[in-house]
JSON list of C-alpha atoms in Angstrom, two decimals:
[
{"chain": "A", "resi": 1, "resn": "MET", "atom": "CA", "xyz": [17.51, 92.51, 103.06]},
{"chain": "A", "resi": 2, "resn": "SER", "atom": "CA", "xyz": [18.97, 92.43, 99.32]},
{"chain": "A", "resi": 3, "resn": "VAL", "atom": "CA", "xyz": [21.24, 89.68, 97.93]},
{"chain": "A", "resi": 4, "resn": "PRO", "atom": "CA", "xyz": [24.99, 91.02, 97.39]},
{"chain": "A", "resi": 5, "resn": "SER", "atom": "CA", "xyz": [26.19, 90.33, 94.35]},
{"chain": "A", "resi": 6, "resn": "LEU", "atom": "CA", "xyz": [29.60, 88.53, 93.52]},
{"chain": "A", "resi": 7, "resn": "ARG", "atom": "CA", "xyz": [31.59, 91.76, 93.37]},
{"chain": "A", "resi": 8, "resn": "GLU", "atom": "CA", "xyz": [29.61, 93.60, 96.03]},
{"chain": "A", "resi": 9, "resn": "ARG", "atom": "CA", "xyz": [32.30, 93.83, 99.41]},
{"chain": "A", "resi": 10, "resn": "ARG", "atom": "CA", "xyz": [30.19, 92.39, 102.22]},
{"chain": "A", "resi": 11, "resn": "PHE", "atom": "CA", "xyz": [30.50, 92.55, 105.92]},
{"chain": "A", "resi": 12, "resn": "GLU", "atom": "CA", "xyz": [29.97, 90.37, 108.81]},
{"chain": "A", "resi": 13, "resn": "LEU", "atom": "CA", "xyz": [29.28, 91.24, 112.50]},
{"chain": "A", "resi": 14, "resn": "GLN", "atom": "CA", "xyz": [29.58, 88.97, 114.87]},
{"chain": "A", "resi": 15, "resn": "LEU", "atom": "CA", "xyz": [28.25, 90.09, 118.58]},
{"chain": "A", "resi": 16, "resn": "GLN", "atom": "CA", "xyz": [30.58, 88.18, 121.12]},
{"chain": "A", "resi": 17, "resn": "PRO", "atom": "CA", "xyz": [28.42, 88.64, 124.96]},
{"chain": "A", "resi": 18, "resn": "THR", "atom": "CA", "xyz": [30.32, 88.23, 128.28]},
{"chain": "A", "resi": 19, "resn": "VAL", "atom": "CA", "xyz": [29.71, 84.83, 130.18]},
{"chain": "A", "resi": 20, "resn": "ALA", "atom": "CA", "xyz": [27.09, 86.45, 131.86]},
{"chain": "A", "resi": 21, "resn": "GLY", "atom": "CA", "xyz": [25.28, 87.02, 128.93]},
{"chain": "A", "resi": 22, "resn": "ASP", "atom": "CA", "xyz": [24.31, 91.15, 130.02]},
{"chain": "A", "resi": 23, "resn": "ASP", "atom": "CA", "xyz": [26.27, 93.18, 127.33]},
{"chain": "A", "resi": 24, "resn": "TRP", "atom": "CA", "xyz": [28.17, 92.52, 124.34]},
{"chain": "A", "resi": 25, "resn": "GLY", "atom": "CA", "xyz": [31.36, 93.07, 122.02]},
{"chain": "A", "resi": 26, "resn": "PHE", "atom": "CA", "xyz": [31.52, 92.37, 118.52]},
{"chain": "A", "resi": 27, "resn": "GLN", "atom": "CA", "xyz": [34.37, 91.63, 115.66]},
{"chain": "A", "resi": 28, "resn": "LEU", "atom": "CA", "xyz": [33.60, 93.02, 112.05]},
{"chain": "A", "resi": 29, "resn": "SER", "atom": "CA", "xyz": [34.97, 90.93, 109.08]},
{"chain": "A", "resi": 30, "resn": "GLU", "atom": "CA", "xyz": [35.49, 91.82, 105.13]},
{"chain": "A", "resi": 31, "resn": "THR", "atom": "CA", "xyz": [33.82, 89.01, 103.17]},
{"chain": "A", "resi": 32, "resn": "PHE", "atom": "CA", "xyz": [35.06, 88.98, 99.30]},
{"chain": "A", "resi": 33, "resn": "GLY", "atom": "CA", "xyz": [33.86, 86.42, 97.94]},
{"chain": "A", "resi": 34, "resn": "ASP", "atom": "CA", "xyz": [34.90, 83.15, 99.94]},
{"chain": "A", "resi": 35, "resn": "VAL", "atom": "CA", "xyz": [37.45, 85.17, 101.25]},
{"chain": "A", "resi": 36, "resn": "LYS", "atom": "CA", "xyz": [36.95, 86.69, 104.91]},
{"chain": "A", "resi": 37, "resn": "GLU", "atom": "CA", "xyz": [39.08, 89.14, 106.87]},
{"chain": "A", "resi": 38, "resn": "ALA", "atom": "CA", "xyz": [38.92, 90.17, 109.94]},
{"chain": "A", "resi": 39, "resn": "VAL", "atom": "CA", "xyz": [38.72, 93.67, 110.27]},
{"chain": "A", "resi": 40, "resn": "THR", "atom": "CA", "xyz": [38.41, 95.05, 113.85]},
{"chain": "A", "resi": 41, "resn": "ARG", "atom": "CA", "xyz": [37.51, 93.55, 117.23]},
{"chain": "A", "resi": 42, "resn": "VAL", "atom": "CA", "xyz": [36.38, 95.61, 120.26]},
{"chain": "A", "resi": 43, "resn": "ASP", "atom": "CA", "xyz": [35.80, 94.20, 123.75]},
{"chain": "A", "resi": 44, "resn": "VAL", "atom": "CA", "xyz": [33.17, 94.46, 126.07]},
{"chain": "A", "resi": 45, "resn": "ALA", "atom": "CA", "xyz": [33.88, 97.39, 127.85]},
{"chain": "A", "resi": 46, "resn": "ARG", "atom": "CA", "xyz": [35.00, 99.74, 125.15]},
{"chain": "A", "resi": 47, "resn": "ALA", "atom": "CA", "xyz": [31.70, 98.59, 122.75]},
{"chain": "A", "resi": 48, "resn": "THR", "atom": "CA", "xyz": [29.56, 101.05, 124.39]},
{"chain": "A", "resi": 49, "resn": "GLN", "atom": "CA", "xyz": [30.68, 103.74, 122.69]},
{"chain": "A", "resi": 50, "resn": "PHE", "atom": "CA", "xyz": [29.87, 102.34, 119.35]},
{"chain": "A", "resi": 51, "resn": "ARG", "atom": "CA", "xyz": [26.22, 101.19, 119.76]},
{"chain": "A", "resi": 52, "resn": "ARG", "atom": "CA", "xyz": [24.87, 103.64, 118.24]},
{"chain": "A", "resi": 53, "resn": "ALA", "atom": "CA", "xyz": [27.02, 102.86, 115.55]},
{"chain": "A", "resi": 54, "resn": "VAL", "atom": "CA", "xyz": [26.47, 99.16, 115.35]},
{"chain": "A", "resi": 55, "resn": "LEU", "atom": "CA", "xyz": [22.38, 99.99, 115.28]},
{"chain": "A", "resi": 56, "resn": "GLU", "atom": "CA", "xyz": [22.60, 101.87, 112.99]},
{"chain": "A", "resi": 57, "resn": "ALA", "atom": "CA", "xyz": [24.74, 99.45, 110.40]},
{"chain": "A", "resi": 58, "resn": "VAL", "atom": "CA", "xyz": [22.41, 96.56, 111.55]},
{"chain": "A", "resi": 59, "resn": "GLU", "atom": "CA", "xyz": [18.86, 98.28, 110.76]},
{"chain": "A", "resi": 60, "resn": "GLU", "atom": "CA", "xyz": [20.53, 100.23, 107.20]},
{"chain": "A", "resi": 61, "resn": "SER", "atom": "CA", "xyz": [21.31, 96.59, 106.13]},
{"chain": "A", "resi": 62, "resn": "GLY", "atom": "CA", "xyz": [17.91, 95.81, 107.14]},
{"chain": "A", "resi": 63, "resn": "TYR", "atom": "CA", "xyz": [17.98, 94.16, 110.07]},
{"chain": "A", "resi": 64, "resn": "PRO", "atom": "CA", "xyz": [15.57, 95.12, 112.99]},
{"chain": "A", "resi": 65, "resn": "SER", "atom": "CA", "xyz": [17.07, 96.63, 115.88]},
{"chain": "A", "resi": 66, "resn": "ALA", "atom": "CA", "xyz": [16.08, 94.31, 118.18]},
{"chain": "A", "resi": 67, "resn": "ALA", "atom": "CA", "xyz": [17.69, 92.12, 117.15]},
{"chain": "A", "resi": 68, "resn": "VAL", "atom": "CA", "xyz": [21.31, 93.65, 118.24]},
{"chain": "A", "resi": 69, "resn": "SER", "atom": "CA", "xyz": [21.32, 91.46, 121.33]},
{"chain": "A", "resi": 70, "resn": "PRO", "atom": "CA", "xyz": [23.56, 89.00, 123.57]},
{"chain": "A", "resi": 71, "resn": "ARG", "atom": "CA", "xyz": [21.41, 86.24, 122.81]},
{"chain": "A", "resi": 72, "resn": "ARG", "atom": "CA", "xyz": [22.63, 86.28, 119.42]},
{"chain": "A", "resi": 73, "resn": "CYS", "atom": "CA", "xyz": [24.11, 83.94, 117.85]},
{"chain": "A", "resi": 74, "resn": "ARG", "atom": "CA", "xyz": [24.35, 83.84, 113.65]},
{"chain": "A", "resi": 75, "resn": "PRO", "atom": "CA", "xyz": [26.23, 87.32, 112.62]},
{"chain": "A", "resi": 76, "resn": "PHE", "atom": "CA", "xyz": [24.82, 90.19, 110.84]},
{"chain": "A", "resi": 77, "resn": "ASN", "atom": "CA", "xyz": [25.33, 90.21, 107.31]},
{"chain": "A", "resi": 78, "resn": "LEU", "atom": "CA", "xyz": [25.83, 94.09, 106.52]},
{"chain": "A", "resi": 79, "resn": "GLN", "atom": "CA", "xyz": [25.92, 95.32, 102.94]},
{"chain": "A", "resi": 80, "resn": "GLN", "atom": "CA", "xyz": [29.18, 97.55, 102.05]},
{"chain": "A", "resi": 81, "resn": "ALA", "atom": "CA", "xyz": [28.03, 101.26, 102.85]},
{"chain": "A", "resi": 82, "resn": "PRO", "atom": "CA", "xyz": [26.93, 100.71, 106.33]},
{"chain": "A", "resi": 83, "resn": "GLY", "atom": "CA", "xyz": [29.76, 97.96, 106.98]},
{"chain": "A", "resi": 84, "resn": "VAL", "atom": "CA", "xyz": [32.41, 100.58, 105.24]},
{"chain": "A", "resi": 85, "resn": "ARG", "atom": "CA", "xyz": [31.21, 103.37, 107.99]},
{"chain": "A", "resi": 86, "resn": "LEU", "atom": "CA", "xyz": [31.07, 101.25, 110.96]},
{"chain": "A", "resi": 87, "resn": "ALA", "atom": "CA", "xyz": [34.90, 99.95, 110.22]},
{"chain": "A", "resi": 88, "resn": "LEU", "atom": "CA", "xyz": [35.46, 103.49, 109.76]},
{"chain": "A", "resi": 89, "resn": "THR", "atom": "CA", "xyz": [33.64, 105.07, 113.04]},
{"chain": "A", "resi": 90, "resn": "VAL", "atom": "CA", "xyz": [35.52, 101.62, 114.89]},
{"chain": "A", "resi": 91, "resn": "ARG", "atom": "CA", "xyz": [39.27, 102.33, 112.83]},
{"chain": "A", "resi": 92, "resn": "ALA", "atom": "CA", "xyz": [38.93, 106.36, 113.54]},
{"chain": "A", "resi": 93, "resn": "SER", "atom": "CA", "xyz": [37.87, 106.53, 117.17]},
{"chain": "A", "resi": 94, "resn": "LEU", "atom": "CA", "xyz": [38.90, 104.21, 119.15]},
{"chain": "A", "resi": 95, "resn": "PRO", "atom": "CA", "xyz": [41.94, 105.27, 120.13]},
{"chain": "A", "resi": 96, "resn": "VAL", "atom": "CA", "xyz": [40.64, 108.60, 120.87]},
{"chain": "A", "resi": 97, "resn": "THR", "atom": "CA", "xyz": [40.13, 109.31, 124.19]},
{"chain": "A", "resi": 98, "resn": "ARG", "atom": "CA", "xyz": [38.81, 112.70, 124.55]},
{"chain": "A", "resi": 99, "resn": "PRO", "atom": "CA", "xyz": [34.97, 112.23, 124.22]},
{"chain": "A", "resi": 100, "resn": "LEU", "atom": "CA", "xyz": [34.08, 115.88, 122.74]},
{"chain": "A", "resi": 101, "resn": "ARG", "atom": "CA", "xyz": [36.99, 114.97, 119.61]},
{"chain": "A", "resi": 102, "resn": "ARG", "atom": "CA", "xyz": [35.84, 110.91, 119.00]},
{"chain": "A", "resi": 103, "resn": "ARG", "atom": "CA", "xyz": [31.97, 112.75, 119.09]},
{"chain": "A", "resi": 104, "resn": "ALA", "atom": "CA", "xyz": [33.15, 114.81, 116.67]},
{"chain": "A", "resi": 105, "resn": "ILE", "atom": "CA", "xyz": [34.68, 111.70, 114.58]},
{"chain": "A", "resi": 106, "resn": "VAL", "atom": "CA", "xyz": [31.76, 109.90, 115.05]},
{"chain": "A", "resi": 107, "resn": "ASP", "atom": "CA", "xyz": [29.64, 112.83, 113.26]},
{"chain": "A", "resi": 108, "resn": "GLY", "atom": "CA", "xyz": [31.80, 113.79, 110.68]},
{"chain": "A", "resi": 109, "resn": "ILE", "atom": "CA", "xyz": [32.28, 109.95, 108.67]},
{"chain": "A", "resi": 110, "resn": "GLY", "atom": "CA", "xyz": [28.43, 109.77, 109.96]},
{"chain": "A", "resi": 111, "resn": "ALA", "atom": "CA", "xyz": [28.29, 112.95, 107.09]},
{"chain": "A", "resi": 112, "resn": "LEU", "atom": "CA", "xyz": [30.19, 111.49, 104.47]},
{"chain": "A", "resi": 113, "resn": "SER", "atom": "CA", "xyz": [28.75, 109.98, 101.63]},
{"chain": "A", "resi": 114, "resn": "PRO", "atom": "CA", "xyz": [29.61, 106.56, 101.03]},
{"chain": "A", "resi": 115, "resn": "GLU", "atom": "CA", "xyz": [31.85, 107.46, 98.12]},
{"chain": "A", "resi": 116, "resn": "GLU", "atom": "CA", "xyz": [33.68, 109.20, 100.48]},
{"chain": "A", "resi": 117, "resn": "ALA", "atom": "CA", "xyz": [33.39, 107.25, 103.23]},
{"chain": "A", "resi": 118, "resn": "LEU", "atom": "CA", "xyz": [34.57, 103.69, 101.19]},
{"chain": "A", "resi": 119, "resn": "TYR", "atom": "CA", "xyz": [37.76, 106.39, 99.73]},
{"chain": "A", "resi": 120, "resn": "TRP", "atom": "CA", "xyz": [38.62, 106.45, 103.46]},
{"chain": "A", "resi": 121, "resn": "TYR", "atom": "CA", "xyz": [38.04, 102.75, 104.07]},
{"chain": "A", "resi": 122, "resn": "ALA", "atom": "CA", "xyz": [39.94, 101.96, 101.49]},
{"chain": "A", "resi": 123, "resn": "ARG", "atom": "CA", "xyz": [43.36, 104.35, 102.36]},
{"chain": "A", "resi": 124, "resn": "THR", "atom": "CA", "xyz": [42.75, 102.83, 105.84]},
{"chain": "A", "resi": 125, "resn": "SER", "atom": "CA", "xyz": [43.09, 99.44, 105.03]},
{"chain": "A", "resi": 126, "resn": "GLY", "atom": "CA", "xyz": [45.80, 99.82, 102.67]},
{"chain": "A", "resi": 127, "resn": "PRO", "atom": "CA", "xyz": [49.89, 99.81, 103.77]},
{"chain": "A", "resi": 128, "resn": "GLU", "atom": "CA", "xyz": [49.47, 103.62, 104.81]},
{"chain": "A", "resi": 129, "resn": "ARG", "atom": "CA", "xyz": [46.74, 103.00, 107.31]},
{"chain": "A", "resi": 130, "resn": "GLY", "atom": "CA", "xyz": [48.30, 104.99, 110.21]},
{"chain": "A", "resi": 131, "resn": "ARG", "atom": "CA", "xyz": [48.71, 107.67, 108.14]},
{"chain": "A", "resi": 132, "resn": "ALA", "atom": "CA", "xyz": [45.88, 108.14, 106.73]},
{"chain": "A", "resi": 133, "resn": "LEU", "atom": "CA", "xyz": [43.87, 107.44, 110.11]},
{"chain": "A", "resi": 134, "resn": "ARG", "atom": "CA", "xyz": [45.64, 110.66, 111.37]},
{"chain": "A", "resi": 135, "resn": "ALA", "atom": "CA", "xyz": [44.68, 112.71, 108.34]},
{"chain": "A", "resi": 136, "resn": "LEU", "atom": "CA", "xyz": [41.30, 111.84, 108.52]},
{"chain": "A", "resi": 137, "resn": "ARG", "atom": "CA", "xyz": [41.11, 112.31, 112.02]},
{"chain": "A", "resi": 138, "resn": "LEU", "atom": "CA", "xyz": [42.44, 115.86, 111.60]},
{"chain": "A", "resi": 139, "resn": "LEU", "atom": "CA", "xyz": [40.23, 116.51, 108.74]},
{"chain": "A", "resi": 140, "resn": "LEU", "atom": "CA", "xyz": [37.13, 115.31, 110.45]},
{"chain": "A", "resi": 141, "resn": "ALA", "atom": "CA", "xyz": [37.85, 116.98, 113.95]},
{"chain": "A", "resi": 142, "resn": "ASP", "atom": "CA", "xyz": [39.89, 119.91, 113.39]},
{"chain": "A", "resi": 143, "resn": "ASP", "atom": "CA", "xyz": [41.80, 120.32, 116.74]}
]
């Protein structure tokens, strides 16, 4: 794992286990210096569709995939590129109900370069986020 610079955005991925302890949802927060802002929260029922994206982000940040379990108490400190990609994946595909369209969006985000992913993340974080998310979905799913 690399040490973050003071100028680099980081993301915290906190797994939120069920009461039974057999499954988990998650909350993704962006940290910049001392400021921490929640990006997205996914409940247990919807988290299954993001398992692969969560595992990829965790592995790209230097953690073993076995560390992702409901028993984990400490948050994952994700690097900028995998954190941006995970946030963008959740934001763009969470409201989509059709599985083929959702898969096209997730695969399209996975194919973006780090610069493109950061651009779309910035666009979907601003005041015109609804229009930017719609544009990204149309670009990637091409319905």
